[in-house]
Short mmCIF file of N, CA and C in Angstrom, two decimals:
data_model
loop_
_atom_site.label_atom_id
_atom_site.label_comp_id
_atom_site.label_asym_id
_atom_site.label_seq_id
_atom_site.Cartn_x
_atom_site.Cartn_y
_atom_site.Cartn_z
N UNK E 21 -2.08 -76.74 22.80
CA UNK E 21 -2.77 -76.19 23.96
C UNK E 21 -2.28 -76.94 25.18
N UNK E 22 -1.97 -76.19 26.22
CA UNK E 22 -1.49 -76.78 27.46
C UNK E 22 -2.25 -76.17 28.63
N UNK E 23 -2.67 -77.01 29.55
CA UNK E 23 -3.28 -76.52 30.78
C UNK E 23 -2.18 -76.20 31.77
N UNK E 24 -2.29 -75.04 32.42
CA UNK E 24 -1.33 -74.63 33.44
C UNK E 24 -2.10 -74.17 34.66
N UNK E 25 -1.39 -73.82 35.71
CA UNK E 25 -2.06 -73.30 36.90
C UNK E 25 -2.83 -72.02 36.61
N UNK E 26 -2.38 -71.26 35.62
CA UNK E 26 -3.04 -69.99 35.29
C UNK E 26 -4.30 -70.19 34.44
N UNK E 27 -4.38 -71.26 33.68
CA UNK E 27 -5.51 -71.50 32.77
C UNK E 27 -5.06 -72.34 31.60
N UNK E 28 -5.33 -71.87 30.39
CA UNK E 28 -4.93 -72.57 29.18
C UNK E 28 -3.91 -71.73 28.42
N UNK E 29 -2.91 -72.39 27.85
CA UNK E 29 -1.94 -71.70 27.02
C UNK E 29 -2.00 -72.31 25.62
N UNK E 30 -2.16 -71.44 24.64
CA UNK E 30 -2.17 -71.87 23.24
C UNK E 30 -0.96 -71.23 22.57
N UNK E 31 -0.04 -72.06 22.08
CA UNK E 31 1.18 -71.57 21.46
C UNK E 31 1.04 -71.61 19.94
N UNK E 32 1.42 -70.50 19.31
CA UNK E 32 1.39 -70.41 17.85
C UNK E 32 2.78 -69.99 17.39
N UNK E 33 3.36 -70.75 16.48
CA UNK E 33 4.69 -70.40 15.97
C UNK E 33 4.60 -69.09 15.20
N UNK E 34 5.56 -68.22 15.42
CA UNK E 34 5.56 -66.90 14.78
C UNK E 34 5.60 -66.96 13.27
N UNK E 35 6.21 -68.00 12.71
CA UNK E 35 6.37 -68.00 11.26
C UNK E 35 5.05 -68.11 10.50
N UNK E 36 4.00 -68.64 11.11
CA UNK E 36 2.72 -68.63 10.39
C UNK E 36 1.99 -67.30 10.62
N UNK E 37 2.43 -66.54 11.62
CA UNK E 37 1.77 -65.27 11.93
C UNK E 37 2.46 -64.08 11.27
N UNK E 38 3.79 -64.06 11.28
CA UNK E 38 4.55 -62.86 10.90
C UNK E 38 5.72 -63.20 10.00
N UNK E 39 6.04 -62.30 9.09
CA UNK E 39 7.29 -62.41 8.33
C UNK E 39 8.44 -62.03 9.26
N UNK E 40 9.64 -62.44 8.93
CA UNK E 40 10.81 -62.13 9.74
C UNK E 40 10.95 -60.63 9.96
N UNK E 41 11.11 -60.23 11.22
CA UNK E 41 11.31 -58.82 11.56
C UNK E 41 10.08 -57.95 11.44
N UNK E 42 8.91 -58.56 11.27
CA UNK E 42 7.67 -57.80 11.05
C UNK E 42 6.67 -58.07 12.18
N UNK E 43 5.79 -57.10 12.41
CA UNK E 43 4.69 -57.28 13.37
C UNK E 43 3.34 -57.26 12.66
N UNK E 44 3.33 -57.33 11.32
CA UNK E 44 2.08 -57.38 10.56
C UNK E 44 1.65 -58.84 10.42
N UNK E 45 0.41 -59.15 10.79
CA UNK E 45 -0.10 -60.52 10.71
C UNK E 45 -0.25 -60.91 9.25
N UNK E 46 0.26 -62.09 8.90
CA UNK E 46 0.13 -62.62 7.55
C UNK E 46 -1.31 -63.00 7.24
N UNK E 47 -1.69 -62.91 5.99
CA UNK E 47 -3.07 -63.19 5.60
C UNK E 47 -3.51 -64.61 5.94
N UNK E 48 -2.59 -65.58 5.83
CA UNK E 48 -2.96 -66.98 6.13
C UNK E 48 -3.24 -67.19 7.61
N UNK E 49 -2.76 -66.32 8.47
CA UNK E 49 -2.97 -66.47 9.91
C UNK E 49 -4.22 -65.77 10.40
N UNK E 50 -4.73 -64.83 9.63
CA UNK E 50 -5.89 -64.05 10.08
C UNK E 50 -7.09 -64.95 10.37
N UNK E 51 -7.35 -65.93 9.51
CA UNK E 51 -8.49 -66.83 9.72
C UNK E 51 -8.41 -67.60 11.02
N UNK E 52 -7.22 -68.10 11.34
CA UNK E 52 -7.03 -68.84 12.59
C UNK E 52 -7.28 -67.92 13.78
N UNK E 53 -6.68 -66.73 13.73
CA UNK E 53 -6.84 -65.78 14.84
C UNK E 53 -8.29 -65.33 14.97
N UNK E 54 -9.01 -65.17 13.85
CA UNK E 54 -10.42 -64.80 13.92
C UNK E 54 -11.25 -65.89 14.57
N UNK E 55 -10.95 -67.17 14.27
CA UNK E 55 -11.67 -68.27 14.92
C UNK E 55 -11.44 -68.25 16.42
N UNK E 56 -10.20 -68.06 16.82
CA UNK E 56 -9.87 -68.00 18.25
C UNK E 56 -10.58 -66.81 18.90
N UNK E 57 -10.56 -65.65 18.24
CA UNK E 57 -11.22 -64.46 18.78
C UNK E 57 -12.71 -64.68 18.95
N UNK E 58 -13.35 -65.32 17.99
CA UNK E 58 -14.79 -65.60 18.07
C UNK E 58 -15.10 -66.46 19.29
N UNK E 59 -14.28 -67.46 19.53
CA UNK E 59 -14.47 -68.34 20.68
C UNK E 59 -14.26 -67.58 21.98
N UNK E 60 -13.18 -66.81 22.04
CA UNK E 60 -12.86 -66.10 23.28
C UNK E 60 -13.81 -64.94 23.56
N UNK E 61 -14.38 -64.33 22.53
CA UNK E 61 -15.29 -63.19 22.73
C UNK E 61 -16.51 -63.58 23.56
N UNK E 62 -16.93 -64.83 23.48
CA UNK E 62 -18.10 -65.28 24.21
C UNK E 62 -17.81 -65.74 25.62
N UNK E 63 -16.61 -65.55 26.09
CA UNK E 63 -16.23 -66.01 27.42
C UNK E 63 -15.68 -64.84 28.23
N UNK E 64 -15.73 -64.90 29.55
CA UNK E 64 -15.30 -63.77 30.38
C UNK E 64 -13.80 -63.74 30.70
N UNK E 65 -13.08 -64.79 30.36
CA UNK E 65 -11.69 -64.91 30.79
C UNK E 65 -10.78 -63.83 30.22
N UNK E 66 -9.87 -63.29 31.05
CA UNK E 66 -8.84 -62.41 30.54
C UNK E 66 -7.88 -63.22 29.66
N UNK E 67 -7.25 -62.54 28.71
CA UNK E 67 -6.33 -63.19 27.80
C UNK E 67 -5.04 -62.37 27.76
N UNK E 68 -3.93 -63.02 28.10
CA UNK E 68 -2.62 -62.39 27.99
C UNK E 68 -1.97 -62.91 26.71
N UNK E 69 -1.58 -61.99 25.84
CA UNK E 69 -0.92 -62.35 24.59
C UNK E 69 0.57 -62.07 24.75
N UNK E 70 1.36 -63.14 24.74
CA UNK E 70 2.80 -63.03 24.94
C UNK E 70 3.54 -63.21 23.61
N UNK E 71 4.40 -62.26 23.28
CA UNK E 71 5.27 -62.40 22.12
C UNK E 71 6.64 -62.85 22.59
N UNK E 72 7.21 -63.84 21.90
CA UNK E 72 8.54 -64.37 22.23
C UNK E 72 9.40 -64.37 20.98
N UNK E 73 10.70 -64.21 21.15
CA UNK E 73 11.63 -64.23 20.02
C UNK E 73 12.79 -65.17 20.33
N UNK E 74 13.64 -65.39 19.31
CA UNK E 74 14.90 -66.08 19.57
C UNK E 74 15.91 -65.04 20.05
N UNK E 75 17.17 -65.42 20.18
CA UNK E 75 18.15 -64.48 20.72
C UNK E 75 18.98 -63.77 19.65
N UNK E 76 18.61 -63.92 18.40
CA UNK E 76 19.34 -63.26 17.33
C UNK E 76 18.94 -61.79 17.25
N UNK E 77 19.92 -60.90 17.16
CA UNK E 77 19.60 -59.48 17.02
C UNK E 77 18.82 -59.23 15.73
N UNK E 78 17.94 -58.25 15.76
CA UNK E 78 17.18 -57.91 14.56
C UNK E 78 17.70 -56.59 14.01
N UNK E 79 17.40 -56.33 12.74
CA UNK E 79 17.95 -55.16 12.08
C UNK E 79 16.94 -54.07 11.73
N UNK E 80 15.64 -54.35 11.67
CA UNK E 80 14.71 -53.28 11.24
C UNK E 80 14.80 -52.06 12.16
N UNK E 81 14.78 -50.88 11.57
CA UNK E 81 14.83 -49.65 12.35
C UNK E 81 13.60 -49.50 13.23
N UNK E 82 12.49 -50.05 12.78
CA UNK E 82 11.24 -49.94 13.52
C UNK E 82 11.33 -50.63 14.90
N UNK E 83 12.14 -51.68 15.00
CA UNK E 83 12.27 -52.44 16.24
C UNK E 83 13.74 -52.52 16.63
N UNK E 84 14.18 -51.67 17.55
CA UNK E 84 15.60 -51.66 17.92
C UNK E 84 16.08 -52.94 18.60
N UNK E 85 15.16 -53.73 19.16
CA UNK E 85 15.56 -54.98 19.82
C UNK E 85 14.42 -55.98 19.77
N UNK E 86 14.71 -57.20 20.22
CA UNK E 86 13.68 -58.24 20.27
C UNK E 86 12.58 -57.91 21.27
N UNK E 87 12.88 -57.07 22.27
CA UNK E 87 11.82 -56.63 23.21
C UNK E 87 10.71 -55.93 22.44
N UNK E 88 11.09 -54.94 21.63
CA UNK E 88 10.09 -54.16 20.89
C UNK E 88 9.35 -55.02 19.87
N UNK E 89 10.09 -55.90 19.19
CA UNK E 89 9.45 -56.77 18.20
C UNK E 89 8.43 -57.69 18.87
N UNK E 90 8.80 -58.32 19.97
CA UNK E 90 7.88 -59.25 20.64
C UNK E 90 6.65 -58.51 21.16
N UNK E 91 6.82 -57.32 21.71
CA UNK E 91 5.68 -56.54 22.21
C UNK E 91 4.79 -56.08 21.06
N UNK E 92 5.39 -55.66 19.95
CA UNK E 92 4.60 -55.21 18.80
C UNK E 92 3.79 -56.36 18.22
N UNK E 93 4.36 -57.54 18.15
CA UNK E 93 3.61 -58.70 17.64
C UNK E 93 2.44 -59.04 18.56
N UNK E 94 2.67 -59.02 19.86
CA UNK E 94 1.58 -59.29 20.81
C UNK E 94 0.50 -58.21 20.68
N UNK E 95 0.90 -56.95 20.54
CA UNK E 95 -0.06 -55.85 20.42
C UNK E 95 -0.88 -55.96 19.13
N UNK E 96 -0.28 -56.43 18.06
CA UNK E 96 -1.01 -56.62 16.80
C UNK E 96 -2.13 -57.63 16.99
N UNK E 97 -1.85 -58.71 17.67
CA UNK E 97 -2.87 -59.73 17.91
C UNK E 97 -3.95 -59.20 18.86
N UNK E 98 -3.55 -58.46 19.87
CA UNK E 98 -4.53 -57.86 20.79
C UNK E 98 -5.47 -56.92 20.02
N UNK E 99 -4.93 -56.12 19.14
CA UNK E 99 -5.79 -55.21 18.35
C UNK E 99 -6.76 -56.01 17.48
N UNK E 100 -6.29 -57.09 16.86
CA UNK E 100 -7.18 -57.94 16.05
C UNK E 100 -8.28 -58.53 16.93
N UNK E 101 -7.92 -59.01 18.12
CA UNK E 101 -8.93 -59.56 19.03
C UNK E 101 -9.94 -58.49 19.44
N UNK E 102 -9.47 -57.30 19.72
CA UNK E 102 -10.38 -56.21 20.09
C UNK E 102 -11.34 -55.90 18.93
N UNK E 103 -10.82 -55.85 17.72
CA UNK E 103 -11.66 -55.59 16.54
C UNK E 103 -12.68 -56.69 16.33
N UNK E 104 -12.41 -57.90 16.84
CA UNK E 104 -13.32 -59.04 16.67
C UNK E 104 -14.22 -59.24 17.88
N UNK E 105 -14.28 -58.25 18.79
CA UNK E 105 -15.28 -58.28 19.84
C UNK E 105 -14.81 -58.65 21.24
N UNK E 106 -13.54 -58.86 21.44
CA UNK E 106 -13.07 -59.13 22.80
C UNK E 106 -12.86 -57.79 23.49
N UNK E 107 -13.46 -57.64 24.65
CA UNK E 107 -13.38 -56.38 25.40
C UNK E 107 -11.92 -56.05 25.72
N UNK E 108 -11.48 -54.83 25.44
CA UNK E 108 -10.09 -54.46 25.69
C UNK E 108 -9.66 -54.63 27.14
N UNK E 109 -10.57 -54.51 28.08
CA UNK E 109 -10.23 -54.67 29.50
C UNK E 109 -9.81 -56.10 29.82
N UNK E 110 -10.13 -57.05 28.94
CA UNK E 110 -9.77 -58.45 29.15
C UNK E 110 -8.40 -58.80 28.56
N UNK E 111 -7.80 -57.89 27.81
CA UNK E 111 -6.60 -58.20 27.05
C UNK E 111 -5.35 -57.57 27.64
N UNK E 112 -4.25 -58.32 27.61
CA UNK E 112 -2.97 -57.85 28.10
C UNK E 112 -1.90 -58.18 27.05
N UNK E 113 -1.03 -57.20 26.78
CA UNK E 113 0.10 -57.39 25.87
C UNK E 113 1.34 -57.66 26.72
N UNK E 114 2.09 -58.71 26.38
CA UNK E 114 3.34 -59.00 27.08
C UNK E 114 4.43 -59.28 26.06
N UNK E 115 5.42 -58.40 26.00
CA UNK E 115 6.57 -58.61 25.14
C UNK E 115 7.67 -59.28 25.95
N UNK E 116 7.93 -60.54 25.65
CA UNK E 116 8.88 -61.33 26.44
C UNK E 116 10.28 -61.33 25.83
N UNK E 117 10.41 -60.83 24.59
CA UNK E 117 11.70 -60.83 23.94
C UNK E 117 12.27 -62.24 23.86
N UNK E 118 13.55 -62.37 24.13
CA UNK E 118 14.25 -63.65 24.08
C UNK E 118 14.40 -64.27 25.46
N UNK E 119 13.72 -63.71 26.46
CA UNK E 119 13.99 -64.03 27.86
C UNK E 119 13.42 -65.35 28.36
N UNK E 120 12.49 -65.97 27.64
CA UNK E 120 11.89 -67.23 28.09
C UNK E 120 11.95 -68.28 26.99
N UNK E 121 13.14 -68.71 26.62
CA UNK E 121 13.25 -69.71 25.55
C UNK E 121 12.69 -71.06 25.98
N UNK E 122 12.15 -71.79 25.01
CA UNK E 122 11.68 -73.15 25.27
C UNK E 122 12.63 -74.18 24.65
N UNK E 123 13.64 -73.67 23.92
CA UNK E 123 14.61 -74.55 23.26
C UNK E 123 15.95 -73.83 23.19
N UNK E 124 16.96 -74.56 22.75
CA UNK E 124 18.32 -74.03 22.65
C UNK E 124 18.43 -73.11 21.44
N UNK E 125 18.85 -71.88 21.65
CA UNK E 125 19.01 -70.93 20.56
C UNK E 125 20.24 -71.20 19.69
N UNK E 126 21.01 -72.24 20.00
CA UNK E 126 22.21 -72.56 19.23
C UNK E 126 21.89 -73.28 17.92
N UNK E 127 20.65 -73.76 17.75
CA UNK E 127 20.29 -74.48 16.53
C UNK E 127 19.14 -73.77 15.82
N UNK E 128 19.03 -74.00 14.50
CA UNK E 128 17.93 -73.42 13.73
C UNK E 128 16.59 -73.88 14.29
N UNK E 129 16.48 -75.18 14.59
CA UNK E 129 15.22 -75.71 15.12
C UNK E 129 14.88 -75.07 16.47
N UNK E 130 15.87 -74.93 17.33
CA UNK E 130 15.64 -74.31 18.63
C UNK E 130 15.19 -72.87 18.51
N UNK E 131 15.85 -72.11 17.63
CA UNK E 131 15.46 -70.71 17.42
C UNK E 131 14.03 -70.64 16.88
N UNK E 132 13.68 -71.54 15.97
CA UNK E 132 12.33 -71.56 15.43
C UNK E 132 11.30 -71.84 16.52
N UNK E 133 11.59 -72.75 17.42
CA UNK E 133 10.67 -73.05 18.52
C UNK E 133 10.52 -71.87 19.47
N UNK E 134 11.58 -71.07 19.61
CA UNK E 134 11.53 -69.92 20.52
C UNK E 134 10.76 -68.75 19.95
N UNK E 135 10.63 -68.66 18.62
CA UNK E 135 9.86 -67.58 17.98
C UNK E 135 8.40 -68.01 17.98
N UNK E 136 7.64 -67.43 18.91
CA UNK E 136 6.26 -67.88 19.08
C UNK E 136 5.42 -66.79 19.73
N UNK E 137 4.11 -66.99 19.66
CA UNK E 137 3.15 -66.18 20.40
C UNK E 137 2.36 -67.15 21.26
N UNK E 138 2.20 -66.80 22.53
CA UNK E 138 1.45 -67.65 23.44
C UNK E 138 0.22 -66.88 23.91
N UNK E 139 -0.96 -67.48 23.72
CA UNK E 139 -2.21 -66.92 24.23
C UNK E 139 -2.46 -67.61 25.56
N UNK E 140 -2.47 -66.84 26.64
CA UNK E 140 -2.71 -67.39 27.97
C UNK E 140 -4.14 -66.99 28.35
N UNK E 141 -5.02 -67.97 28.34
CA UNK E 141 -6.43 -67.75 28.68
C UNK E 141 -6.54 -67.99 30.18
N UNK E 142 -6.60 -66.90 30.91
CA UNK E 142 -6.51 -66.95 32.36
C UNK E 142 -7.79 -67.48 33.00
N UNK E 143 -7.66 -67.99 34.20
CA UNK E 143 -8.77 -68.63 34.89
C UNK E 143 -9.65 -67.73 35.71
N UNK E 144 -9.49 -66.43 35.63
CA UNK E 144 -10.37 -65.51 36.34
C UNK E 144 -10.85 -64.43 35.40
N UNK E 145 -12.02 -63.91 35.68
CA UNK E 145 -12.60 -62.86 34.85
C UNK E 145 -12.25 -61.50 35.43
N UNK E 146 -12.11 -60.48 34.57
CA UNK E 146 -11.88 -59.14 35.10
C UNK E 146 -13.12 -58.66 35.84
N UNK E 147 -12.96 -57.92 36.93
CA UNK E 147 -14.11 -57.47 37.69
C UNK E 147 -14.89 -56.39 36.94
N UNK E 148 -16.20 -56.45 37.01
CA UNK E 148 -17.05 -55.46 36.34
C UNK E 148 -16.98 -54.11 37.06
N UNK E 149 -16.71 -54.14 38.36
CA UNK E 149 -16.72 -52.90 39.14
C UNK E 149 -15.33 -52.32 39.38
N UNK E 150 -14.31 -52.90 38.75
CA UNK E 150 -12.96 -52.40 38.93
C UNK E 150 -12.27 -52.94 40.17
N UNK E 151 -12.95 -53.79 40.93
CA UNK E 151 -12.35 -54.37 42.13
C UNK E 151 -11.43 -55.52 41.79
N UNK E 152 -10.94 -56.24 42.79
CA UNK E 152 -10.03 -57.36 42.52
C UNK E 152 -10.72 -58.46 41.74
N UNK E 153 -9.96 -59.10 40.86
CA UNK E 153 -10.50 -60.19 40.04
C UNK E 153 -10.80 -61.39 40.92
N UNK E 154 -11.82 -62.12 40.53
CA UNK E 154 -12.19 -63.34 41.24
C UNK E 154 -12.53 -64.40 40.23
N UNK E 155 -12.91 -65.59 40.68
CA UNK E 155 -13.26 -66.65 39.74
C UNK E 155 -14.43 -66.23 38.86
N UNK E 156 -14.35 -66.56 37.61
CA UNK E 156 -15.41 -66.23 36.66
C UNK E 156 -16.48 -67.29 36.70
N UNK E 157 -17.72 -66.87 36.44
CA UNK E 157 -18.80 -67.84 36.49
C UNK E 157 -18.68 -68.88 35.38
N UNK E 158 -18.02 -68.54 34.29
CA UNK E 158 -17.81 -69.49 33.21
C UNK E 158 -16.32 -69.60 32.93
N UNK E 159 -15.54 -69.55 33.98
CA UNK E 159 -14.08 -69.50 33.81
C UNK E 159 -13.46 -70.87 33.88
N UNK E 160 -12.20 -70.91 33.52
CA UNK E 160 -11.39 -72.08 33.69
C UNK E 160 -10.69 -71.90 35.02
N UNK E 161 -10.74 -72.92 35.87
CA UNK E 161 -10.14 -72.79 37.18
C UNK E 161 -9.30 -74.02 37.48
N UNK E 162 -8.27 -73.89 38.32
CA UNK E 162 -7.47 -75.06 38.70
C UNK E 162 -8.35 -76.14 39.31
N UNK E 163 -8.07 -77.40 39.00
CA UNK E 163 -8.82 -78.53 39.53
C UNK E 163 -7.88 -79.45 40.29
N UNK E 164 -7.64 -79.15 41.59
CA UNK E 164 -6.70 -79.95 42.35
C UNK E 164 -7.14 -81.39 42.54
N UNK E 165 -8.41 -81.69 42.38
CA UNK E 165 -8.91 -83.04 42.57
C UNK E 165 -8.71 -83.93 41.36
N UNK E 166 -8.19 -83.39 40.26
CA UNK E 166 -8.05 -84.17 39.04
C UNK E 166 -6.87 -85.13 39.10
N UNK E 167 -5.97 -84.95 40.06
CA UNK E 167 -4.83 -85.85 40.18
C UNK E 167 -3.74 -85.60 39.16
N UNK E 168 -3.83 -84.52 38.42
CA UNK E 168 -2.84 -84.19 37.39
C UNK E 168 -2.40 -82.75 37.58
N UNK E 169 -1.10 -82.50 37.67
CA UNK E 169 -0.65 -81.11 37.84
C UNK E 169 -1.13 -80.24 36.69
N UNK E 170 -1.63 -79.07 37.01
CA UNK E 170 -2.08 -78.13 35.99
C UNK E 170 -3.45 -78.45 35.43
N UNK E 171 -4.15 -79.46 35.96
CA UNK E 171 -5.48 -79.79 35.46
C UNK E 171 -6.44 -78.65 35.79
N UNK E 172 -7.37 -78.43 34.90
CA UNK E 172 -8.33 -77.36 35.11
C UNK E 172 -9.73 -77.90 34.93
N UNK E 173 -10.68 -77.20 35.50
CA UNK E 173 -12.08 -77.55 35.35
C UNK E 173 -12.84 -76.30 34.97
N UNK E 174 -13.93 -76.47 34.25
CA UNK E 174 -14.78 -75.33 33.93
C UNK E 174 -15.69 -75.11 35.12
N UNK E 175 -15.81 -73.85 35.55
CA UNK E 175 -16.50 -73.54 36.79
C UNK E 175 -18.01 -73.72 36.70
N UNK E 176 -18.66 -73.32 35.61
CA UNK E 176 -20.11 -73.41 35.56
C UNK E 176 -20.58 -74.55 34.67
N UNK E 177 -21.77 -75.06 34.96
CA UNK E 177 -22.33 -76.13 34.15
C UNK E 177 -22.59 -75.66 32.73
N UNK E 178 -23.04 -74.42 32.56
CA UNK E 178 -23.30 -73.89 31.22
C UNK E 178 -22.03 -73.86 30.39
N UNK E 179 -20.94 -73.46 31.01
CA UNK E 179 -19.67 -73.39 30.29
C UNK E 179 -19.12 -74.79 30.02
N UNK E 180 -19.48 -75.77 30.86
CA UNK E 180 -18.96 -77.12 30.67
C UNK E 180 -19.38 -77.71 29.34
N UNK E 181 -20.50 -77.26 28.81
CA UNK E 181 -20.96 -77.78 27.53
C UNK E 181 -20.05 -77.32 26.39
N UNK E 182 -19.39 -76.16 26.55
CA UNK E 182 -18.50 -75.65 25.51
C UNK E 182 -17.25 -75.05 26.13
N UNK E 183 -16.39 -75.87 26.76
CA UNK E 183 -15.19 -75.32 27.36
C UNK E 183 -14.28 -74.71 26.29
N UNK E 184 -13.45 -73.78 26.71
CA UNK E 184 -12.57 -73.06 25.79
C UNK E 184 -11.72 -74.02 24.97
N UNK E 185 -11.08 -74.99 25.60
CA UNK E 185 -10.18 -75.89 24.86
C UNK E 185 -10.94 -76.67 23.79
N UNK E 186 -12.15 -77.12 24.10
CA UNK E 186 -12.91 -77.87 23.12
C UNK E 186 -13.36 -77.00 21.96
N UNK E 187 -13.52 -75.72 22.19
CA UNK E 187 -14.02 -74.83 21.16
C UNK E 187 -12.93 -74.28 20.25
N UNK E 188 -11.66 -74.42 20.64
CA UNK E 188 -10.57 -73.87 19.82
C UNK E 188 -10.46 -74.64 18.52
N UNK E 189 -9.91 -74.02 17.47
CA UNK E 189 -9.79 -74.67 16.17
C UNK E 189 -9.10 -76.02 16.28
N UNK E 190 -9.54 -76.97 15.47
CA UNK E 190 -9.01 -78.34 15.53
C UNK E 190 -7.50 -78.37 15.36
N UNK E 191 -6.93 -77.49 14.57
CA UNK E 191 -5.49 -77.47 14.36
C UNK E 191 -4.74 -77.15 15.64
N UNK E 192 -5.41 -76.53 16.59
CA UNK E 192 -4.75 -76.14 17.84
C UNK E 192 -5.02 -77.12 18.96
N UNK E 193 -5.95 -78.06 18.77
CA UNK E 193 -6.32 -78.98 19.84
C UNK E 193 -5.24 -80.02 20.06
N UNK E 194 -5.00 -80.41 21.33
CA UNK E 194 -3.99 -81.43 21.58
C UNK E 194 -4.46 -82.79 21.09
N UNK E 195 -3.51 -83.60 20.63
CA UNK E 195 -3.81 -84.96 20.20
C UNK E 195 -4.08 -85.80 21.43
N UNK E 196 -4.95 -86.80 21.30
CA UNK E 196 -5.27 -87.67 22.43
C UNK E 196 -4.02 -88.41 22.87
N UNK E 197 -3.68 -88.24 24.14
CA UNK E 197 -2.55 -88.94 24.70
C UNK E 197 -1.19 -88.43 24.27
N UNK E 198 -1.12 -87.29 23.60
CA UNK E 198 0.17 -86.80 23.13
C UNK E 198 0.28 -85.31 23.25
N UNK E 199 1.41 -84.76 22.84
CA UNK E 199 1.60 -83.32 22.92
C UNK E 199 0.79 -82.61 21.86
N UNK E 200 0.54 -81.31 22.02
CA UNK E 200 -0.20 -80.57 21.01
C UNK E 200 0.55 -80.62 19.69
N UNK E 201 -0.20 -80.70 18.56
CA UNK E 201 0.47 -80.67 17.26
C UNK E 201 1.08 -79.31 17.02
N UNK E 202 2.17 -79.23 16.25
CA UNK E 202 2.74 -77.91 15.96
C UNK E 202 1.80 -77.11 15.08
N UNK E 203 1.77 -75.81 15.30
CA UNK E 203 1.00 -74.92 14.46
C UNK E 203 2.02 -74.14 13.65
N UNK E 204 2.15 -74.46 12.38
CA UNK E 204 3.12 -73.77 11.52
C UNK E 204 4.45 -74.49 11.52
N UNK E 205 5.38 -73.92 10.80
CA UNK E 205 6.72 -74.50 10.71
C UNK E 205 7.60 -73.56 9.94
N UNK E 206 8.88 -73.84 9.88
CA UNK E 206 9.80 -73.00 9.12
C UNK E 206 10.32 -71.85 9.95
N UNK E 207 11.05 -70.96 9.31
CA UNK E 207 11.68 -69.84 10.01
C UNK E 207 10.81 -68.60 9.99
N UNK E 208 10.93 -67.76 11.02
CA UNK E 208 10.16 -66.51 11.08
C UNK E 208 11.07 -65.34 10.96
#
């Protein structure tokens, strides 16, 4: 989990979610996604689900390119979240394909790091009346006074008792003083 100017980002390696070339969520990943959905369902924040791939061409006829595969994977997670009670108006599917790598695609390890899904828990709530979005009463918002780039604060006192990051599954929580632990491993 990483705090950004937009809110919180939770990265999940694709290999624990999907088989290679597939957009069907694996059974071992459903429990983790259900826990995240339960936590997010009780909060007003919009959630952008980003699918990312490595730069290797894929062969399945169902997905002519990594664009389609990444979008289909993100859409699968969005549908699961909707089925678990997150309002569809709060959800966004983003297929990023191979366009935003976090590592070098020249190595197996780099390609594995690039195959991921990122849940971006945004810091504003969707408007109830269809107007422009504004800060949510229980939202995550940028905290410029924290002295740390990308620091966020929970806007309401009620939400402060159970902020989104603290409520996420322990496997996804960042280690004290270090980077977030990897979620999953191996090739996707």
